[in-house]
GROMACS .gro file of C-alpha atoms in nm:
model
  142
    1MET     CA    1  13.847  16.790   4.823
    2GLU     CA    2  13.862  17.146   4.692
    3LYS     CA    3  13.791  17.205   4.325
    4TYR     CA    4  14.081  17.451   4.286
    5LYS     CA    5  14.425  17.480   4.440
    6ARG     CA    6  14.445  17.781   4.668
    7LEU     CA    7  14.750  18.002   4.646
    8SER     CA    8  14.838  18.328   4.812
    9GLY     CA    9  15.086  18.606   4.736
   10VAL     CA   10  15.203  18.955   4.829
   11VAL     CA   11  15.261  19.267   4.621
   12VAL     CA   12  15.500  19.508   4.795
   13LYS     CA   13  15.447  19.867   4.682
   14VAL     CA   14  15.702  20.139   4.757
   15ASN     CA   15  15.704  20.490   4.609
   16GLY     CA   16  15.492  20.397   4.307
   17GLU     CA   17  15.685  20.078   4.231
   18CYS     CA   18  15.599  19.715   4.297
   19LEU     CA   19  15.830  19.425   4.380
   20LEU     CA   20  15.830  19.151   4.118
   21CYS     CA   21  16.043  18.838   4.100
   22LYS     CA   22  16.129  18.649   3.782
   23ARG     CA   23  16.042  18.279   3.795
   24ASN     CA   24  16.325  18.041   3.708
   25GLY     CA   25  16.312  17.861   3.374
   26LYS     CA   26  16.229  17.520   3.523
   27SER     CA   27  15.939  17.607   3.754
   28SER     CA   28  15.575  17.677   3.685
   29TYR     CA   29  15.528  17.988   3.471
   30PRO     CA   30  15.895  17.976   3.358
   31ASN     CA   31  16.075  18.309   3.316
   32MET     CA   32  15.761  18.510   3.392
   33TRP     CA   33  15.760  18.797   3.639
   34SER     CA   34  15.541  18.730   3.940
   35ILE     CA   35  15.500  18.805   4.308
   36PRO     CA   36  15.625  18.593   4.600
   37SER     CA   37  15.347  18.339   4.639
   38GLY     CA   38  15.261  17.975   4.696
   39HIS     CA   39  15.014  17.716   4.812
   40VAL     CA   40  14.781  17.764   5.108
   41GLU     CA   41  14.825  17.479   5.352
   42LYS     CA   42  14.530  17.289   5.505
   43ASP     CA   43  14.398  17.478   5.814
   44GLU     CA   44  14.577  17.800   5.702
   45SER     CA   45  14.404  18.120   5.595
   46THR     CA   46  14.501  18.281   5.268
   47LYS     CA   47  14.642  18.577   5.461
   48GLU     CA   48  14.853  18.351   5.685
   49ALA     CA   49  14.981  18.177   5.372
   50ALA     CA   50  15.071  18.514   5.216
   51TYR     CA   51  15.292  18.603   5.515
   52ARG     CA   52  15.454  18.257   5.521
   53GLU     CA   53  15.512  18.228   5.147
   54PHE     CA   54  15.660  18.577   5.128
   55TYR     CA   55  15.913  18.483   5.396
   56GLU     CA   56  15.994  18.146   5.236
   57GLU     CA   57  16.063  18.303   4.896
   58THR     CA   58  16.239  18.623   5.004
   59ASP     CA   59  16.389  18.564   5.352
   60ILE     CA   60  16.206  18.881   5.466
   61ASN     CA   61  15.973  18.864   5.765
   62ILE     CA   62  15.671  19.089   5.713
   63ASP     CA   63  15.468  18.967   6.012
   64ASN     CA   64  15.462  19.319   6.161
   65TYR     CA   65  15.306  19.471   5.848
   66ASP     CA   66  14.939  19.497   5.760
   67LEU     CA   67  14.832  19.331   5.438
   68ASP     CA   68  14.527  19.445   5.242
   69PHE     CA   69  14.339  19.203   5.019
   70VAL     CA   70  14.336  19.332   4.659
   71GLY     CA   71  14.202  19.049   4.444
   72ILE     CA   72  14.202  18.694   4.317
   73LEU     CA   73  14.396  18.569   4.014
   74PRO     CA   74  14.283  18.258   3.827
   75LYS     CA   75  14.570  18.019   3.760
   76LYS     CA   76  14.519  17.833   3.433
   77LYS     CA   77  14.649  17.510   3.286
   78LYS     CA   78  14.879  17.560   2.989
   79THR     CA   79  14.732  17.259   2.810
   80ASP     CA   80  14.370  17.368   2.777
   81GLY     CA   81  14.336  17.701   2.959
   82SER     CA   82  14.105  17.560   3.225
   83ILE     CA   83  14.132  17.701   3.575
   84LYS     CA   84  14.346  17.492   3.808
   85GLY     CA   85  14.370  17.731   4.101
   86MET     CA   86  14.300  18.069   4.252
   87MET     CA   87  14.566  18.304   4.393
   88TYR     CA   88  14.461  18.544   4.667
   89VAL     CA   89  14.666  18.862   4.634
   90TYR     CA   90  14.751  19.094   4.923
   91LEU     CA   91  14.915  19.437   4.918
   92LEU     CA   92  15.187  19.558   5.154
   93ASN     CA   93  15.206  19.936   5.108
   94THR     CA   94  15.523  20.070   5.272
   95HIS     CA   95  15.787  20.343   5.251
   96GLU     CA   96  16.086  20.110   5.278
   97TYR     CA   97  16.232  19.902   4.999
   98MET     CA   98  16.263  19.534   5.089
   99TYR     CA   99  16.518  19.337   4.890
  100PRO     CA  100  16.479  18.958   4.877
  101ASN     CA  101  16.782  18.743   4.945
  102LEU     CA  102  16.730  18.459   4.700
  103GLU     CA  103  17.045  18.280   4.820
  104THR     CA  104  16.932  18.246   5.182
  105ALA     CA  105  16.556  18.216   5.130
  106GLN     CA  106  16.417  17.865   5.172
  107ASP     CA  107  16.246  17.883   4.832
  108GLY     CA  108  16.466  18.152   4.678
  109HIS     CA  109  16.561  17.908   4.401
  110GLU     CA  110  16.214  17.958   4.251
  111HIS     CA  111  16.328  18.300   4.121
  112THR     CA  112  16.633  18.423   3.933
  113GLU     CA  113  16.604  18.795   4.014
  114CYS     CA  114  16.381  19.050   4.184
  115GLY     CA  115  16.330  19.423   4.143
  116TYR     CA  116  16.096  19.716   4.183
  117PHE     CA  117  15.909  19.835   3.876
  118GLY     CA  118  15.669  20.119   3.801
  119SER     CA  119  15.358  20.108   3.587
  120ASP     CA  120  15.546  20.196   3.267
  121LYS     CA  121  15.784  19.899   3.302
  122VAL     CA  122  15.518  19.651   3.417
  123ASN     CA  123  15.316  19.718   3.099
  124ASN     CA  124  15.600  19.566   2.894
  125MET     CA  125  15.685  19.274   3.123
  126ASP     CA  126  15.574  18.913   3.090
  127THR     CA  127  15.360  18.893   3.403
  128GLY     CA  128  15.043  18.730   3.283
  129VAL     CA  129  14.731  18.932   3.207
  130TYR     CA  130  14.558  18.885   3.543
  131LEU     CA  131  14.853  18.994   3.756
  132LYS     CA  132  14.912  19.287   3.523
  133THR     CA  133  14.550  19.397   3.576
  134ILE     CA  134  14.583  19.382   3.956
  135LEU     CA  135  14.913  19.573   3.942
  136GLN     CA  136  14.761  19.843   3.720
  137ASN     CA  137  14.472  19.879   3.967
  138ILE     CA  138  14.726  19.921   4.247
  139PHE     CA  139  14.921  20.182   4.046
  140GLU     CA  140  14.601  20.377   3.970
  141LYS     CA  141  14.545  20.433   4.342
  142ASP     CA  142  14.851  20.663   4.359
   0.00000   0.00000   0.00000
């Protein structure tokens, strides 16, 4: 059995802005801004999981896009701050805005809204410190 849960997610970057989705109030990390992500299934690579989870949460197929690995986020327990999992984060750098359809997506209910945000906005959003650091590193590469 693995020590940590493995998760995987995708940051979509378009024209200096990144796609973030706000978690619903009843799920893990309630009302926080995050990226489309989820658990890596047994016998699935983290990259395969990133493609699948992005589709399940947005209803957008990105199979024809290249994803670049950009980092790992520790996922911590709220009770004691211990690490419960690791999220592998991939970047999809594109010139076209992709808008999730939360009503038709299989797991669209996990989010209440999605949007594209630049570095200035992300600094003031409740994203969690580790995701914010990865996003700032992505923005700095502009």
